[in-house]
XYZ file of C-alpha atoms in Angstrom:
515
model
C -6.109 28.963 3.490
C -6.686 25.378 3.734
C -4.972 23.255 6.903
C -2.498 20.445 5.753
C -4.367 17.292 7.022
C -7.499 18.432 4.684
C -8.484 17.084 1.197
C -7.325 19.733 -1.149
C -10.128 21.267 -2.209
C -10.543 21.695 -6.055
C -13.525 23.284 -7.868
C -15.570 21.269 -10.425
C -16.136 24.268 -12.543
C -12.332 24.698 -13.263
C -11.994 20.917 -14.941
C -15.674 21.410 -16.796
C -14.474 25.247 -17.951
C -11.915 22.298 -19.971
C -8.638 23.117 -17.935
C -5.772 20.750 -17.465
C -5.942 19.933 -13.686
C -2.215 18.246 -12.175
C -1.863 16.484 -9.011
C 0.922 14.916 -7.472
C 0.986 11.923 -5.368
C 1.820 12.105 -1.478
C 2.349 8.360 -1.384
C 1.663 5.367 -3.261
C -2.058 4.369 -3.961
C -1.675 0.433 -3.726
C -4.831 -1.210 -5.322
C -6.271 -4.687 -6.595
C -9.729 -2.919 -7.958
C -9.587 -2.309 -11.644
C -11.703 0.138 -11.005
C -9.291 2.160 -9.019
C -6.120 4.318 -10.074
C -3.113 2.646 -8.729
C 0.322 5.244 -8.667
C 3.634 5.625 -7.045
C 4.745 8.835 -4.402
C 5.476 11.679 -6.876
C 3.570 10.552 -9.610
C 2.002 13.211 -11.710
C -2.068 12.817 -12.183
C -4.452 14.396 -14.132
C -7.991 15.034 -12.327
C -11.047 14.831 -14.597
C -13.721 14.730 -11.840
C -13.593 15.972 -8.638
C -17.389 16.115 -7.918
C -17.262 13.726 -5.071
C -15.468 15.251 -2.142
C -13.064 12.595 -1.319
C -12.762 10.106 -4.197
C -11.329 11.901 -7.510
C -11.253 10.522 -11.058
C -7.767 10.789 -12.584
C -5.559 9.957 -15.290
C -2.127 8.700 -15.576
C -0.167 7.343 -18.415
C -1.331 3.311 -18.381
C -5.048 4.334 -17.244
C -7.850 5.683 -15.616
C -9.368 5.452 -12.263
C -11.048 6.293 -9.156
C -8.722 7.555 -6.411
C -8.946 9.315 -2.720
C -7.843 12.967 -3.012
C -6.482 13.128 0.251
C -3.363 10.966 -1.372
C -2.371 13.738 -3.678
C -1.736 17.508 -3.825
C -2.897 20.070 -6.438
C -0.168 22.090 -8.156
C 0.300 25.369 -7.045
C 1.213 26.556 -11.212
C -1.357 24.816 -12.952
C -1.007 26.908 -15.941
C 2.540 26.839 -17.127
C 4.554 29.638 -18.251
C 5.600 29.804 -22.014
C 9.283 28.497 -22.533
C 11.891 31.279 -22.643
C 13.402 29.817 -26.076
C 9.930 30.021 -27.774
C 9.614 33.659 -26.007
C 13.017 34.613 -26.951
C 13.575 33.884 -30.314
C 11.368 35.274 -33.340
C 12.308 39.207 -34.481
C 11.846 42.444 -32.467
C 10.732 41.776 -29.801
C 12.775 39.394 -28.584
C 14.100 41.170 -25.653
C 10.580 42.073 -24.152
C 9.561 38.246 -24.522
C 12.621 36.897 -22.552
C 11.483 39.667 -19.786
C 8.107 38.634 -19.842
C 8.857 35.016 -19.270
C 11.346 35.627 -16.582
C 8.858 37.731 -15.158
C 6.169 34.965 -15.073
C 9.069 32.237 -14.011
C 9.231 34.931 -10.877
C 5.678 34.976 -10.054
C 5.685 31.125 -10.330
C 8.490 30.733 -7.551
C 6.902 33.453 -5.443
C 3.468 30.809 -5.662
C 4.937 28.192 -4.299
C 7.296 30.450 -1.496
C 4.082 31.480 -0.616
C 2.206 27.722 -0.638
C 5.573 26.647 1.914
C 4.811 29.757 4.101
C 1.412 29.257 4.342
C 0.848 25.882 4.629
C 3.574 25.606 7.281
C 2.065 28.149 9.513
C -1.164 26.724 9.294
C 0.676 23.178 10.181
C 1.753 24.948 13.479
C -1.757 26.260 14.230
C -3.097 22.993 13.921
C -0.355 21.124 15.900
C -0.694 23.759 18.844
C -5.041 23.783 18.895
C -5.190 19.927 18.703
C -1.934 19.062 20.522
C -0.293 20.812 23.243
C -3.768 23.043 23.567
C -6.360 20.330 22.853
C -6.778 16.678 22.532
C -3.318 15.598 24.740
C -4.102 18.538 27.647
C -7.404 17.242 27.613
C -6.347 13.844 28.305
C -4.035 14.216 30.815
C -6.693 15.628 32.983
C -8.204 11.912 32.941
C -5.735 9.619 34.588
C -8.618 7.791 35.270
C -9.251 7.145 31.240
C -5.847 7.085 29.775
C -2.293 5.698 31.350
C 1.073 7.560 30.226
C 1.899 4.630 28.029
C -1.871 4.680 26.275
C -1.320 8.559 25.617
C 2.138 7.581 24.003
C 0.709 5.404 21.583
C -2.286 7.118 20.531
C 0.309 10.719 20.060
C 3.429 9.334 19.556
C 6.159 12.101 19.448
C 3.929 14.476 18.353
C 4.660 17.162 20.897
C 8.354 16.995 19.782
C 7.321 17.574 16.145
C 5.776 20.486 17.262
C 9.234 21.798 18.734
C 10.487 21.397 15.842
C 8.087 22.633 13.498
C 7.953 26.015 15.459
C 11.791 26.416 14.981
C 11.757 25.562 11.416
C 8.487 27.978 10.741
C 10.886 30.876 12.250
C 13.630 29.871 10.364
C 11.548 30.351 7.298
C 10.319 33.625 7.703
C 13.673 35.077 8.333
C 14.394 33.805 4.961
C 11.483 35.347 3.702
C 11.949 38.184 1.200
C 8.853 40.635 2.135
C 9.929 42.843 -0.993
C 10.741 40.328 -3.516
C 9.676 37.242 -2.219
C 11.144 35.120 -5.290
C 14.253 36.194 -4.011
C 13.731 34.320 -0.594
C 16.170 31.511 -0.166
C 14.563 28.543 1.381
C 16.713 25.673 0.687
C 19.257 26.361 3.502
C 16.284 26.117 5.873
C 15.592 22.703 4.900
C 19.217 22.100 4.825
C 20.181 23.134 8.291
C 16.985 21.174 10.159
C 17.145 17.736 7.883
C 18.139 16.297 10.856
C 15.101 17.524 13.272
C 12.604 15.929 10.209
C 14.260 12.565 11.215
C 11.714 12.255 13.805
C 9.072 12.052 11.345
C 9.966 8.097 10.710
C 9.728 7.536 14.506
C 5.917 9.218 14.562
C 5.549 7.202 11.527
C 6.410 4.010 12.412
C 4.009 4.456 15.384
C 0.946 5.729 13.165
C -0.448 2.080 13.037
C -0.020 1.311 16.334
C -1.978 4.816 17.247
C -4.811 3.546 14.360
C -5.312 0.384 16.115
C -5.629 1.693 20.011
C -8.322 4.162 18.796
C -10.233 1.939 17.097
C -9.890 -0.091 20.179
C -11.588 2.720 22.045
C -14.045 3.891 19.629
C -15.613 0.993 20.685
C -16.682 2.549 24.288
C -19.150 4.895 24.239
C -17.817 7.064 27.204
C -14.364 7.816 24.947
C -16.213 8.874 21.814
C -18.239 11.257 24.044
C -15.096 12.403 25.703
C -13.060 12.726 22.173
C -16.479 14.648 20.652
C -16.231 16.793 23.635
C -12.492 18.111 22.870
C -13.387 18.727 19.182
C -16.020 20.988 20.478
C -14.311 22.466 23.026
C -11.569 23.538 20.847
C -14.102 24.257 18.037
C -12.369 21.932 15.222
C -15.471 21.035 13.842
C -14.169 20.194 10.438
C -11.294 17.290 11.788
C -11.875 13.860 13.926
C -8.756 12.890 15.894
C -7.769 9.540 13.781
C -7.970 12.723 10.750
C -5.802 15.132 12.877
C -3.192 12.343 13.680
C -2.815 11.570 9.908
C -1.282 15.146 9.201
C 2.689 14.470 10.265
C 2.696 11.644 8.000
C 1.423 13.361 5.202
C 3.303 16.665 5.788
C 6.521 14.731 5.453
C 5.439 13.323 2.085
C 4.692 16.560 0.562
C 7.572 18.162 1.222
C 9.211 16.463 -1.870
C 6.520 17.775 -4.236
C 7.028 21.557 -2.607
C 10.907 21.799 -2.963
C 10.433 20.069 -6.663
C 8.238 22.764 -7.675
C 10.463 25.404 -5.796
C 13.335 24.196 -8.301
C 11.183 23.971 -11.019
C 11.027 27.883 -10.761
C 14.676 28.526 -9.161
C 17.125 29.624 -12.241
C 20.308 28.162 -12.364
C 22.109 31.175 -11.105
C 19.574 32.037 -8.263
C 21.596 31.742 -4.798
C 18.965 29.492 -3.613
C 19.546 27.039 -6.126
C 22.076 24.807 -5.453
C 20.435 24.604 -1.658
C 17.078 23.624 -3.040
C 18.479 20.956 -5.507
C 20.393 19.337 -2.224
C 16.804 20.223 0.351
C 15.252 17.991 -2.285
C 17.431 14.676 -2.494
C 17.560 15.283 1.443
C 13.815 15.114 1.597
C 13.343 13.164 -0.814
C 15.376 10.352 1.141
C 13.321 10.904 4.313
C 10.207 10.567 2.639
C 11.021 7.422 0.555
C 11.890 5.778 3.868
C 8.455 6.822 5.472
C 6.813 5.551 2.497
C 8.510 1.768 2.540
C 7.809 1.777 5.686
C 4.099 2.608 5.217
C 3.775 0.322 2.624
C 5.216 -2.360 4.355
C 2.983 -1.968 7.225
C 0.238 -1.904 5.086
C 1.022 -5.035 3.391
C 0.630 -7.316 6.354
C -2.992 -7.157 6.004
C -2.886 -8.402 2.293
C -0.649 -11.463 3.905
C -2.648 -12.056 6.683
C -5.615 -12.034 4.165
C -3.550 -14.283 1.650
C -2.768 -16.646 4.322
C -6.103 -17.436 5.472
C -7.720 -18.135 2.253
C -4.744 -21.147 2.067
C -6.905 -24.578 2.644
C -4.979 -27.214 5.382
C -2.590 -24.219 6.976
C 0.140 -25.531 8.907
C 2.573 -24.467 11.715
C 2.998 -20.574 12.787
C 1.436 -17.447 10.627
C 3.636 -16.324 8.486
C 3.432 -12.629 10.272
C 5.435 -14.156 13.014
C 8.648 -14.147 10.670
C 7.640 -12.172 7.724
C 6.381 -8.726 6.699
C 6.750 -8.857 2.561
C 5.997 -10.963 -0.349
C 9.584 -11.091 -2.487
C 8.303 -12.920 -5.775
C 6.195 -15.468 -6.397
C 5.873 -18.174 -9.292
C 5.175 -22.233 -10.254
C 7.891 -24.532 -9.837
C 8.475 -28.289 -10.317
C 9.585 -30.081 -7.257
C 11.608 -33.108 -7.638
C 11.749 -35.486 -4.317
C 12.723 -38.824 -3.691
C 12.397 -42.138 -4.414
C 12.381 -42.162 -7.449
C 12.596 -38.550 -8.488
C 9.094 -37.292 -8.268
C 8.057 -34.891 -9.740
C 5.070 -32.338 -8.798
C 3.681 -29.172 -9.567
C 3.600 -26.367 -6.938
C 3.083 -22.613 -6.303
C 6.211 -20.874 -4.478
C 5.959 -17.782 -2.391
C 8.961 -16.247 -1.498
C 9.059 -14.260 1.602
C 11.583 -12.682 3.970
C 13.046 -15.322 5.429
C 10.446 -18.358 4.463
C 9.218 -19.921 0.923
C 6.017 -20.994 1.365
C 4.990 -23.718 -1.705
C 1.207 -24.953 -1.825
C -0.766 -27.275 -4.782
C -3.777 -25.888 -6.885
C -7.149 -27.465 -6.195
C -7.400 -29.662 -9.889
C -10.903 -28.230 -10.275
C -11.156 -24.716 -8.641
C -7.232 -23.463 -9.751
C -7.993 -20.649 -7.283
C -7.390 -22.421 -4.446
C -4.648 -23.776 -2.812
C -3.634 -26.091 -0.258
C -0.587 -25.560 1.740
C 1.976 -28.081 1.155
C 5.516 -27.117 3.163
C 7.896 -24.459 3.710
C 11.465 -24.198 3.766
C 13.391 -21.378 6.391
C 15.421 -19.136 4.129
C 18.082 -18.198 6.889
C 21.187 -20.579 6.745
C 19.831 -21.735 3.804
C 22.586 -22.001 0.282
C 20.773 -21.498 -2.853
C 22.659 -23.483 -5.523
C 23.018 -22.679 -9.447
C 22.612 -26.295 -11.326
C 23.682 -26.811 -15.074
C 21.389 -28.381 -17.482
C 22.464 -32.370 -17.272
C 22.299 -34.809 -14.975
C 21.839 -33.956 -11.433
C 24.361 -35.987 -9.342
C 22.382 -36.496 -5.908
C 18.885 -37.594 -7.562
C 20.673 -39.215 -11.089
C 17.809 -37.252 -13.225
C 18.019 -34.991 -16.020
C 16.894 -31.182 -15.340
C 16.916 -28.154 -17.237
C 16.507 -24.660 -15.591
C 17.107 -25.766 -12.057
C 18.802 -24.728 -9.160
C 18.816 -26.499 -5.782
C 17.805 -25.179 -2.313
C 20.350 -26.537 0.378
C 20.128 -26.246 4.407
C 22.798 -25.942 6.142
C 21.536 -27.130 9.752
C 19.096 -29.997 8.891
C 21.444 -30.907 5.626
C 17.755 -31.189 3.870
C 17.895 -30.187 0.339
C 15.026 -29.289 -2.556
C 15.208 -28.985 -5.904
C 13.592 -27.039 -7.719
C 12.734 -27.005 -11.900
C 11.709 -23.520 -13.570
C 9.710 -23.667 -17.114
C 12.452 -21.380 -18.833
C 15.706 -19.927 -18.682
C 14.471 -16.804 -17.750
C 12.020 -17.438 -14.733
C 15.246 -19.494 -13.597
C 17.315 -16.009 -13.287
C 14.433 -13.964 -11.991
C 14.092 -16.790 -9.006
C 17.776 -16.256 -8.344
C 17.931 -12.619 -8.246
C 14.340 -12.555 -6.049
C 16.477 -15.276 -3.257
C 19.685 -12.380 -3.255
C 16.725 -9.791 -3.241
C 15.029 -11.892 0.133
C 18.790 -11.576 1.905
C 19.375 -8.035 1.210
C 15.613 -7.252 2.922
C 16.405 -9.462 5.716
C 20.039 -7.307 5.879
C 17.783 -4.249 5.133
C 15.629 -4.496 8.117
C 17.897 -5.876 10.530
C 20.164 -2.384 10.074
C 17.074 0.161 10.115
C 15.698 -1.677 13.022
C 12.078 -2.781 10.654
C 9.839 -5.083 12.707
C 6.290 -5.638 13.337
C 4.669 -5.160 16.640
C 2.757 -8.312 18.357
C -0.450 -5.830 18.650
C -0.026 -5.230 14.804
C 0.004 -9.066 13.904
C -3.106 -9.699 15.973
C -4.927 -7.189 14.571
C -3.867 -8.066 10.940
C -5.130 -11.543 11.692
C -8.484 -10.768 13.437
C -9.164 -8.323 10.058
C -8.475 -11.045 8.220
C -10.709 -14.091 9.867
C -13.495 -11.386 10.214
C -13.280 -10.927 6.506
C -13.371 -14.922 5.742
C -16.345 -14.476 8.042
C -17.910 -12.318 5.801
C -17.378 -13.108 2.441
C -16.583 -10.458 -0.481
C -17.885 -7.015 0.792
C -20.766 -5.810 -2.450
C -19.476 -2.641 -4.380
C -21.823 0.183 -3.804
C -23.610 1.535 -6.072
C -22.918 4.814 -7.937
C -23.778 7.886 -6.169
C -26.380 9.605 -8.409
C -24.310 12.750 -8.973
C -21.458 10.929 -10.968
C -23.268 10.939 -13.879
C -20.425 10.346 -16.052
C -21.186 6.800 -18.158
C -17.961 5.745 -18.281
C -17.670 6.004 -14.347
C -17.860 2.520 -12.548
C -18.767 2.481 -9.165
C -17.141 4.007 -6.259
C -15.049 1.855 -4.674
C -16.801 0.169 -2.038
C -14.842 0.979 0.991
C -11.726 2.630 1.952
C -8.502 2.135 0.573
C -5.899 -0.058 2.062
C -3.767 3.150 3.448
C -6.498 4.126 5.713
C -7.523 0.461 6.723
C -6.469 1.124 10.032
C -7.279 4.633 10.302
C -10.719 5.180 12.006
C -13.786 5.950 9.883
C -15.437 9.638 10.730
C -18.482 9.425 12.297
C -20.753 10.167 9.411
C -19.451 6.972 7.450
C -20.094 3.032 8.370
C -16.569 1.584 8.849
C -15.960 -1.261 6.491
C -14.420 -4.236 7.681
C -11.327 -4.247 4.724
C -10.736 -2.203 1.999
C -12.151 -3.899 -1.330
C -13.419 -7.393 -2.471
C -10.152 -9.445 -3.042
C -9.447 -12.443 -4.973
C -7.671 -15.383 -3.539
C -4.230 -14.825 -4.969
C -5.041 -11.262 -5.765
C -2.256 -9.274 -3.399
C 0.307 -10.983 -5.753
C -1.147 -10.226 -9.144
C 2.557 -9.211 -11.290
């Protein structure tokens, strides 16, 4: 059986033999390469090369693409059962077909009853050999190496997880029909501990924070000898520690895709039914919130990276204030005397719009120009006509007005319609501010740093060069494997056997925001 934090492993042969391969995506693949396969969580994909190890080649409905494996799970019923109406109607044996497809429809729910089992008691094996029995025992026999506090970043809750986990995994086998195991009925297990999984977004929330201590320390020699040393001591030859700390966040994530497939298989009038359909939204909602929350963490970098490719930057970073880009667009800016009027690019972010002028020549750059603080700030609908405070004639604008300073803007869209998208992206910017402030959403101080050094290091450096091919991939149509790693594992460590990139791809100036 294969241990949750690993790629799931998939056999060449099967997609060459000419089957139909289906994964499903743990979390959102977030890209600017062309040559990569962007998708959402819960997206379905099909693979059409799995040669390489940990970058697949997949399909979804507006493309193809390059994609890490370790981001999606395989199906547990790749080949689907025959529909009972196409079994059941026809002449004579009619009866025998509807049998024979409820029959298959069993085997199909005792699969993935089966996946559950399995993969969750292999998810306790591994918490108990890495955690409570290996890497964090280990530790706290050096005081001299790591503090309390150090040991709580780099683990997070993970010990509690493990509490949990082991009372859930119980829970589950008492459920377990040994006789008939499509019979077993799961959902009430999920049901009665949705609660306990809540700890998940704490652990989650952390995972960056782990990323970037550990990368801090992979740095000195003496703590790569002493994490090497646990891995060998507890033989886990096959996971690093930055691989083994990625496995609660991606456990969470798939539970969706299990209980989808579970209901998938559940008839209506199974007793487990209506529990599975509710274990689903429930997980469903944890998971969503693990995954904004991911993805939100992740996008600092693209900010940080956006920021410092603006020429003439003035006053504080934007990841002081802000964690997400809202919408972004050209505007004309009209300004006294005389109502001038100029051309500029708006960002909007939580709680700041940024506005900066293309470079005439090179339209890729852009020099930073102002910004204007979107709390206290009344955003004001203007009729085509005459504007009474500068006595010009606008069409599609709307004016920008500050309560505290009394400074206004205003602000000229091209059409109608950009007009109405600005308006709704300004009530979108409040409700993210409201958003955040309720679930508690902010970015640590150690986060921003790092987010900026990554970013100066890459201005440093230039665009990294794609890689070449590997030789296997023979496949014309193929490009290149993408050059690094992608942005979800930016700040999860390299294993040893690869060269650590400095960022993720080769990005264009205003690439993060491309619509």
């Amino acid at each position: 059986s294969t241990s949750p934090h690993r790629t799931p492993v998939l056999s060449p042969q099967l997609i060459s033999d000419g089957s139909v391969v289906c994964a499903e995506a743990l979390w959102d693949h977030v890209t600017m390469d062309d040559q990569e396969l962007g998708f959402k969580a819960g997206d379905v994909i099909e693979v059409m090369d799995a040669t390489n190890r940990e970058w697949w080649w997949g399909r979804v409905a507006d493309g193809e693409g390059w994609f890490p494996a370790s981001f999606v799970r395989l199906r547990v019923n790749q080949d689907e059962p025959a529909d009972d109406e196409e079994l059941g109607t026809g002449h004579g044996g009619a009866g025998d077909g509807g049998a024979e497809a409820q029959s298959s429809k069993d085997q199909m729910r005792t699969n993935v009853i089966n996946e559950i089992l399995s993969t969750e008691r292999d998810y306790i094996k591994h918490l108990r050999d890495k955690s409570s029995e290996g890497y964090i025992r280990q530790c706290r026999k050096r005081a001299d190496m790591f503090s309390e506090e150090q040991l709580r970043t780099i683990f997070g809750n993970i010990e509690d997880i493990y509490r949990c986990q082991k009372a859930f995994v119980k829970a589950l086998e008492q459920k377990f029909n040994r006789e008939r195991p499509h019979l077993s009925e799961l959902g009430a297990c999920f049901l009665e501990h949705q609660a306990d999984f809540q700890i998940y977004s704490e652990y989650c929330n952390n995972h960056p924070n782990a990323c970037v201590e550990l990368s801090r320390l992979a740095k000195l020699s003496k703590y790569v000898y002493f994490f090497e040393a646990c891995r060998l001591l507890q033989k886990m030859i096959d996971i690093s520690l930055d691989g083994f700390l990625l496995t609660p966040v991606q456990k969470i994530c798939k539970y969706p895709l299990q209980l989808a497939e579970l209901l998938k298989y559940t008839p209506p009038q199974h007793r487990d039914f209506k529990d599975v359909e509710a274990a689903l939204h429930a997980m469903k909602n944890v998971a969503q919130l693990i995954n904004e929350r991911k993805r939100r963490l992740e996008n600092i970098d693209k900010i940080a990276q956006w920021q410092s490719s603006i020429e003439d930057w003035e006053g504080e970073d934007l990841l002081v204030r802000s964690s997400e880009l809202i919408h972004s667009g050209e505007l004309t800016r009209v300004t006294q005397p005389q109502a001038r009027s100029q051309q500029r690019m708006f960002f909007l972010f939580d709680h700041q719009l940024i506005y900066c002028k293309k470079d005439l020549l090179r339209r890729d750059v852009l020099y930073y120009k102002g910004r204007v603080d979107m709390d206290g700030l009344e955003v004001v609908d203007l009729e085509d006509g005459k504007d009474k405070e500068l006595h010009v004639s606008v069409r599609n604008a709307f004016r920008l007005r500050c309560g505290p300073t009394g400074e206004s803007h205003l602000l000229c869209a091209k059409k109608p319609e950009q007009k109405q998208r600005w308006l709704r992206a300004f009530a979108r910017e409040r409700e993210q501010v409201r958003l955040d402030q309720e679930t508690g959403f902010s970015i640590t101080q150690l986060q921003r740093k790092q987010a900026m050094l990554n970013a100066s290091k890459q201005q440093a450096l230039g665009k990294p060069k794609a890689l070449g091919r590997p030789y296997y991939l023979t496949r014309q149509k193929h490009p290149a494997l993408p050059a690094s790693l992608p942005q979800q594992q930016v700040l999860v460590l390299a294993e040893p056997k690869r060269k650590p990139s400095t960022f993720w791809h080769s990005i264009s100036r205003l690439a993060p925001f491309r619509k």
